[in-house]
PDB file of C-alpha atoms in Angstrom:
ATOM      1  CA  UNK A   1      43.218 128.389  -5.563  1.00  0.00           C
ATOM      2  CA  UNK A   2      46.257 130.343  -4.457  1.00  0.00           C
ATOM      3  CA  UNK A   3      49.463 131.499  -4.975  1.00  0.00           C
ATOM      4  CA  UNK A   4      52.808 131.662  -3.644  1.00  0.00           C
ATOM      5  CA  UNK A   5      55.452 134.530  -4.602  1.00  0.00           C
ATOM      6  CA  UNK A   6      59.062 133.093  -3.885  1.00  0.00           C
ATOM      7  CA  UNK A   7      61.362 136.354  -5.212  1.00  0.00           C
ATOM      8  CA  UNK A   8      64.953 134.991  -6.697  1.00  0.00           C
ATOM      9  CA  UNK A   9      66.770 136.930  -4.126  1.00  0.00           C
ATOM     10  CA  UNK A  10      65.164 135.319  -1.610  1.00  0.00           C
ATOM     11  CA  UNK A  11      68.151 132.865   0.321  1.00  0.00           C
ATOM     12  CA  UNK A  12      67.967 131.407   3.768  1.00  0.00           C
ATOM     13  CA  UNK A  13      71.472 129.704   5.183  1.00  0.00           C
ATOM     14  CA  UNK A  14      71.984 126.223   6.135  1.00  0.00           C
ATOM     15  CA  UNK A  15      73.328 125.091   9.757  1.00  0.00           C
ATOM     16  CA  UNK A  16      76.909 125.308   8.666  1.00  0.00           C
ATOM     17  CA  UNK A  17      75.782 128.638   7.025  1.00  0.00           C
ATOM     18  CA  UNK A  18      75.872 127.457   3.419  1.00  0.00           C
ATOM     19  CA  UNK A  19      73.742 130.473   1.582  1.00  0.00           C
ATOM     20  CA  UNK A  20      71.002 128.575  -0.187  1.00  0.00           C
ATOM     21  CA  UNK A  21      68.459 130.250  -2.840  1.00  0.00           C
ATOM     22  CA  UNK A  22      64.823 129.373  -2.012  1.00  0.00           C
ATOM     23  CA  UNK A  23      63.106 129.998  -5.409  1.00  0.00           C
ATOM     24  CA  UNK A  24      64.587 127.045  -7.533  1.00  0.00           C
ATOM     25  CA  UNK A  25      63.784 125.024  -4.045  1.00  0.00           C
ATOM     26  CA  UNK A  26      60.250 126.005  -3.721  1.00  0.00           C
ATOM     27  CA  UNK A  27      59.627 125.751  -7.523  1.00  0.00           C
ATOM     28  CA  UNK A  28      61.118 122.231  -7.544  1.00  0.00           C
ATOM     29  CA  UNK A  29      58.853 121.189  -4.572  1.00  0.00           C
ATOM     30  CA  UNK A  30      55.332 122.570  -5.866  1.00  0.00           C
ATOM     31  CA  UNK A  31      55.965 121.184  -9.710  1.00  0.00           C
ATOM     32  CA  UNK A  32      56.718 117.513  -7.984  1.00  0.00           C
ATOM     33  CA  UNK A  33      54.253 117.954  -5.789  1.00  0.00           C
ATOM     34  CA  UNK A  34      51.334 119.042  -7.419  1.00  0.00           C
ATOM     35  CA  UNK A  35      52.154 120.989 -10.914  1.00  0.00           C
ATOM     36  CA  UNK A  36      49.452 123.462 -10.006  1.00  0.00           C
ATOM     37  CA  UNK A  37      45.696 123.793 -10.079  1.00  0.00           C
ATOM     38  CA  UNK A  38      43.750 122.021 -12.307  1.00  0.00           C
ATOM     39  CA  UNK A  39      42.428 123.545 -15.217  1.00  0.00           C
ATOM     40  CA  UNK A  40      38.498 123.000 -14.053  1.00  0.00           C
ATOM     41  CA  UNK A  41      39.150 124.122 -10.453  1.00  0.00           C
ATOM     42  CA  UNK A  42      41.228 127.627 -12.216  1.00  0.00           C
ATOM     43  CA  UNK A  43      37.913 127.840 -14.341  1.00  0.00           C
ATOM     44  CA  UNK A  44      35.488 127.395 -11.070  1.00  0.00           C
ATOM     45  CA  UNK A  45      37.678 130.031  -8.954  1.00  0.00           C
ATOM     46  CA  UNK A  46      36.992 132.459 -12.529  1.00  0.00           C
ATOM     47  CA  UNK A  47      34.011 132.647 -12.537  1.00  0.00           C
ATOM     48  CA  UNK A  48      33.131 133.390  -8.752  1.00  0.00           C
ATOM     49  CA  UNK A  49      34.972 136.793  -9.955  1.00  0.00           C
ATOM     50  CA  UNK A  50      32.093 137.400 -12.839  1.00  0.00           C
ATOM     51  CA  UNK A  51      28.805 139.505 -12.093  1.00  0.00           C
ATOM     52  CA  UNK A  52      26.863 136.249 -11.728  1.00  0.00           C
ATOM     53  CA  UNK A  53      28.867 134.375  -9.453  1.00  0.00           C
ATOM     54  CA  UNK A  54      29.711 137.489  -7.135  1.00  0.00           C
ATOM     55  CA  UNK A  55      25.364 137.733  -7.017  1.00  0.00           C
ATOM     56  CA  UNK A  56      25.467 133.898  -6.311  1.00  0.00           C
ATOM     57  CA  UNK A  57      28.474 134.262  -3.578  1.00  0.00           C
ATOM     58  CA  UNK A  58      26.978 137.165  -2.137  1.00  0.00           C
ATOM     59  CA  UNK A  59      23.891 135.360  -2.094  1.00  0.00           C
ATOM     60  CA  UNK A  60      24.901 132.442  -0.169  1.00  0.00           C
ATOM     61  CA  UNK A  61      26.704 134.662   2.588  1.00  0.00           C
ATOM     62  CA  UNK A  62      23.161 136.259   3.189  1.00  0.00           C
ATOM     63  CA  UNK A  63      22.379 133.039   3.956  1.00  0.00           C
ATOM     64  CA  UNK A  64      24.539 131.858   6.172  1.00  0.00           C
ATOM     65  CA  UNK A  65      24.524 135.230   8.343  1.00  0.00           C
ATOM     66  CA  UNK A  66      20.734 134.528   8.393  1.00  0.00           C
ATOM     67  CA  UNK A  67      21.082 131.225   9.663  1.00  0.00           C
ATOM     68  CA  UNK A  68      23.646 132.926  12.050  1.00  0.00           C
ATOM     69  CA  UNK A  69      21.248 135.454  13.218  1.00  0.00           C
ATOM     70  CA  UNK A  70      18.374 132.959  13.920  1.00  0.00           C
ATOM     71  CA  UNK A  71      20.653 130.799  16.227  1.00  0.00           C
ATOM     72  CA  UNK A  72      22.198 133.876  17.726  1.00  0.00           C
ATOM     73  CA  UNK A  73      18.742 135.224  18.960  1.00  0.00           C
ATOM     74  CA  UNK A  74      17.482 132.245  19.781  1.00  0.00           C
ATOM     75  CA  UNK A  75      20.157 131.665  22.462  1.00  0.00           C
ATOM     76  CA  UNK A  76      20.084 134.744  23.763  1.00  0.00           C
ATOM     77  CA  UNK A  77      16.498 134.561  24.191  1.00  0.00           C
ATOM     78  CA  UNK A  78      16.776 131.178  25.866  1.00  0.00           C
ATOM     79  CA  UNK A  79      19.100 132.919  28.565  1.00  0.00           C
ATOM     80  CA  UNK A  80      22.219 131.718  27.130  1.00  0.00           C
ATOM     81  CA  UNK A  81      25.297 134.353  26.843  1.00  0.00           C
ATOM     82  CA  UNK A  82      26.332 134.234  23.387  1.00  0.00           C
ATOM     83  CA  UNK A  83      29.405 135.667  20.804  1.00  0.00           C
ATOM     84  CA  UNK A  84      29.691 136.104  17.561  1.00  0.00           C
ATOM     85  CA  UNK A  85      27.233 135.259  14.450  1.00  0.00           C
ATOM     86  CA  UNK A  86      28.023 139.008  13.413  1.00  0.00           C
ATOM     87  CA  UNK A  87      31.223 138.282  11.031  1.00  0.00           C
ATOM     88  CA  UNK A  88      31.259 134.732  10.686  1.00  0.00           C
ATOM     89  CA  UNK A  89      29.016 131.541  10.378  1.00  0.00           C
ATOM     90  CA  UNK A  90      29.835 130.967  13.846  1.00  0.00           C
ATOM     91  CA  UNK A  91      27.709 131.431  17.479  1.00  0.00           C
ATOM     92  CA  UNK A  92      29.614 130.790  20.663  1.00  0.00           C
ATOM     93  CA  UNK A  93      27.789 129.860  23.648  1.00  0.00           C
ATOM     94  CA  UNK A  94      28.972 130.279  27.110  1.00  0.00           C
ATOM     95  CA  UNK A  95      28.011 126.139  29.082  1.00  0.00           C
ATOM     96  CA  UNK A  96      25.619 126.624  31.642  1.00  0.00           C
ATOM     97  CA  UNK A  97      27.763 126.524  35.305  1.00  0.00           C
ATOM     98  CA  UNK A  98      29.108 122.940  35.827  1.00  0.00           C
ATOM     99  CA  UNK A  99      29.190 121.711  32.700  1.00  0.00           C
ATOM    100  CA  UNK A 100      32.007 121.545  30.721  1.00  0.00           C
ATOM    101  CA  UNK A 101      31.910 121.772  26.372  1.00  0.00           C
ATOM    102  CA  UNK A 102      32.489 117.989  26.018  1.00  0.00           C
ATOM    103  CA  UNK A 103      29.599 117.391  28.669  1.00  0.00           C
ATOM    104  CA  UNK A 104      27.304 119.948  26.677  1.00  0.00           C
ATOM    105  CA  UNK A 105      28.411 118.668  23.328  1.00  0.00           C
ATOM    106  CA  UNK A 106      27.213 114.964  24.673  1.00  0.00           C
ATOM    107  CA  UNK A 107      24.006 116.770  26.445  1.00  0.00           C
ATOM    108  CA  UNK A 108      22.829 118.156  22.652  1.00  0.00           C
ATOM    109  CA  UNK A 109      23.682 114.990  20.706  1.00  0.00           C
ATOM    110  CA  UNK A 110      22.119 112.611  23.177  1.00  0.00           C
ATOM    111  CA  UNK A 111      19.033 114.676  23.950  1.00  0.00           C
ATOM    112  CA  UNK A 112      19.014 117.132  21.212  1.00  0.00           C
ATOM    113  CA  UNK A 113      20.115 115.167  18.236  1.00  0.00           C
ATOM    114  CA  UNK A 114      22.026 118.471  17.094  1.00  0.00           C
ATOM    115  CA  UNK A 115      25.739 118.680  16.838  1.00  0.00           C
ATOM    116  CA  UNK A 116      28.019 121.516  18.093  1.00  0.00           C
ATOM    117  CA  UNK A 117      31.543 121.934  18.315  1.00  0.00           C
ATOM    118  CA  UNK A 118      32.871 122.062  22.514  1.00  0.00           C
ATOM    119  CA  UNK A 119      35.057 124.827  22.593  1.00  0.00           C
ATOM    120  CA  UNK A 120      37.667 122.523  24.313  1.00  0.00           C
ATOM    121  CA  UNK A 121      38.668 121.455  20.686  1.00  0.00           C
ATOM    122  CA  UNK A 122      40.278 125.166  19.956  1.00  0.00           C
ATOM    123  CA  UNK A 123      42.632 124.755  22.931  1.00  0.00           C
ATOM    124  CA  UNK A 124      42.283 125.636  26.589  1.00  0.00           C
ATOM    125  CA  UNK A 125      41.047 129.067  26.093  1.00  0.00           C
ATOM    126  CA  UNK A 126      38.046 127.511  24.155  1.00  0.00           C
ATOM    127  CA  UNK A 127      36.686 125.244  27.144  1.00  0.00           C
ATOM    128  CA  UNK A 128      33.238 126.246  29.186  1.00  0.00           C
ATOM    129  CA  UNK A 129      32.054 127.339  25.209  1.00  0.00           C
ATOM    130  CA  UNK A 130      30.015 125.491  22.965  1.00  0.00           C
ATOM    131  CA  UNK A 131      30.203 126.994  18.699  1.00  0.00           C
ATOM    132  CA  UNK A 132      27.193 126.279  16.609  1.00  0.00           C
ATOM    133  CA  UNK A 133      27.787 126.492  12.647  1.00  0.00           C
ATOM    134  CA  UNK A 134      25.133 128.003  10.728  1.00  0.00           C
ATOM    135  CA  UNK A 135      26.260 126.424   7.671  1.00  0.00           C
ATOM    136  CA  UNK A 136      23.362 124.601   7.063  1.00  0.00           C
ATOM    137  CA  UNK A 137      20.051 124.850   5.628  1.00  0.00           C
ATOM    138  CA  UNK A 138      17.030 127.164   6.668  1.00  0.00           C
ATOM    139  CA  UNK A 139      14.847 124.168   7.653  1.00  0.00           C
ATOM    140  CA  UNK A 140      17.441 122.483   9.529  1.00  0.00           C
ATOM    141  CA  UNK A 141      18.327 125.645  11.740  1.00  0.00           C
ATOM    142  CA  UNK A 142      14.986 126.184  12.543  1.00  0.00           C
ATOM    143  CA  UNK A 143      14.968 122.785  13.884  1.00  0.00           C
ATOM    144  CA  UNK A 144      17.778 123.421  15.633  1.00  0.00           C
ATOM    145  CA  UNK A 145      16.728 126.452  17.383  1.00  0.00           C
ATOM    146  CA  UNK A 146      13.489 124.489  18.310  1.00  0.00           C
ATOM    147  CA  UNK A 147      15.280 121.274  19.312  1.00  0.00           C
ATOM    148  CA  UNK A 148      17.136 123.537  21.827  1.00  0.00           C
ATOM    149  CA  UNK A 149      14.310 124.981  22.809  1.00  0.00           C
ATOM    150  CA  UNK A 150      13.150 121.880  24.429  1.00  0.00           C
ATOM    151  CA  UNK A 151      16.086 120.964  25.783  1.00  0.00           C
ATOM    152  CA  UNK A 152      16.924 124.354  27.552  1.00  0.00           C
ATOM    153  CA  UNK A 153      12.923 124.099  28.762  1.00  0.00           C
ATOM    154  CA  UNK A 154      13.504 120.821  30.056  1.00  0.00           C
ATOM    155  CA  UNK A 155      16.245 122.217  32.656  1.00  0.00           C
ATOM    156  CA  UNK A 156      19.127 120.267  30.834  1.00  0.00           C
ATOM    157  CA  UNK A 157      20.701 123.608  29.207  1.00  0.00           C
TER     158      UNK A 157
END
């Protein structure tokens, strides 16, 4: 759910500098469009705003950051240099030298079974990194974190 606030006096000018009001514009494009949120998804957004669902929300972002935790210690304890897992659902890990994050993302499906996302796929900047989600279960990030233990005791990490 969201909003957008489009003020009247809000105008932008065309290429032949025609002054054009953008509210009646904007208004006309989200009623044809979509004609706003739907009544069950306004009720769903409510109640994450009541005491129970901010304990449930709350809740679930203990989670995660656990799960973030677990994979960002066991990296680092397998050697690997490794962001993040702090602020976000998300642990970056530097490739070991020579292999690039498409060859490591093939290295931990193939002999792993585990998927990560190669850091090539958030632009240049993102390539010779490797980003693990925690948004998983407990179970399945333990498995995880042992899954790459064998693989990184092997000699292939």
């Amino acid at each position: 759910c969201g909003f957008t606030v489009v003020p009247k006096e809000l105008a932008a000018r065309t290429t032949d500098g025609a002054r054009v009001a953008l509210h009646p514009l904007w208004s006309r494009r989200w009623s044809t469009k979509s004609n706003s949120v739907s009544y069950p998804v306004q009720r769903g957004a409510e109640a994450l705003y009541s005491p129970e669902g901010r304990k449930q929300v709350a809740a679930l972002i203990d989670h995660y950051m656990g799960n973030a935790r677990l994979l960002r210690d066991a990296c680092r304890n397998l050697g690997l240099r490794t962001w993040g897992g702090e602020n976000a659902p998300y642990v970056w890990v530097a490739c070991p030298e020579g292999v690039d994050s498409w060859g490591m993302f093939d290295r931990m499906l193939r002999e792993a079974n585990v998927v990560i996302t190669p850091g090539a796929g958030f632009g240049r900047q993102g390539e010779g990194f490797i980003r693990i989600s925690a948004f998983n279960s407990r179970e399945n990030v333990a498995e995880v974190v042992r899954r790459m233990e064998v693989l990184v005791g092997s000699g292939v990490g």
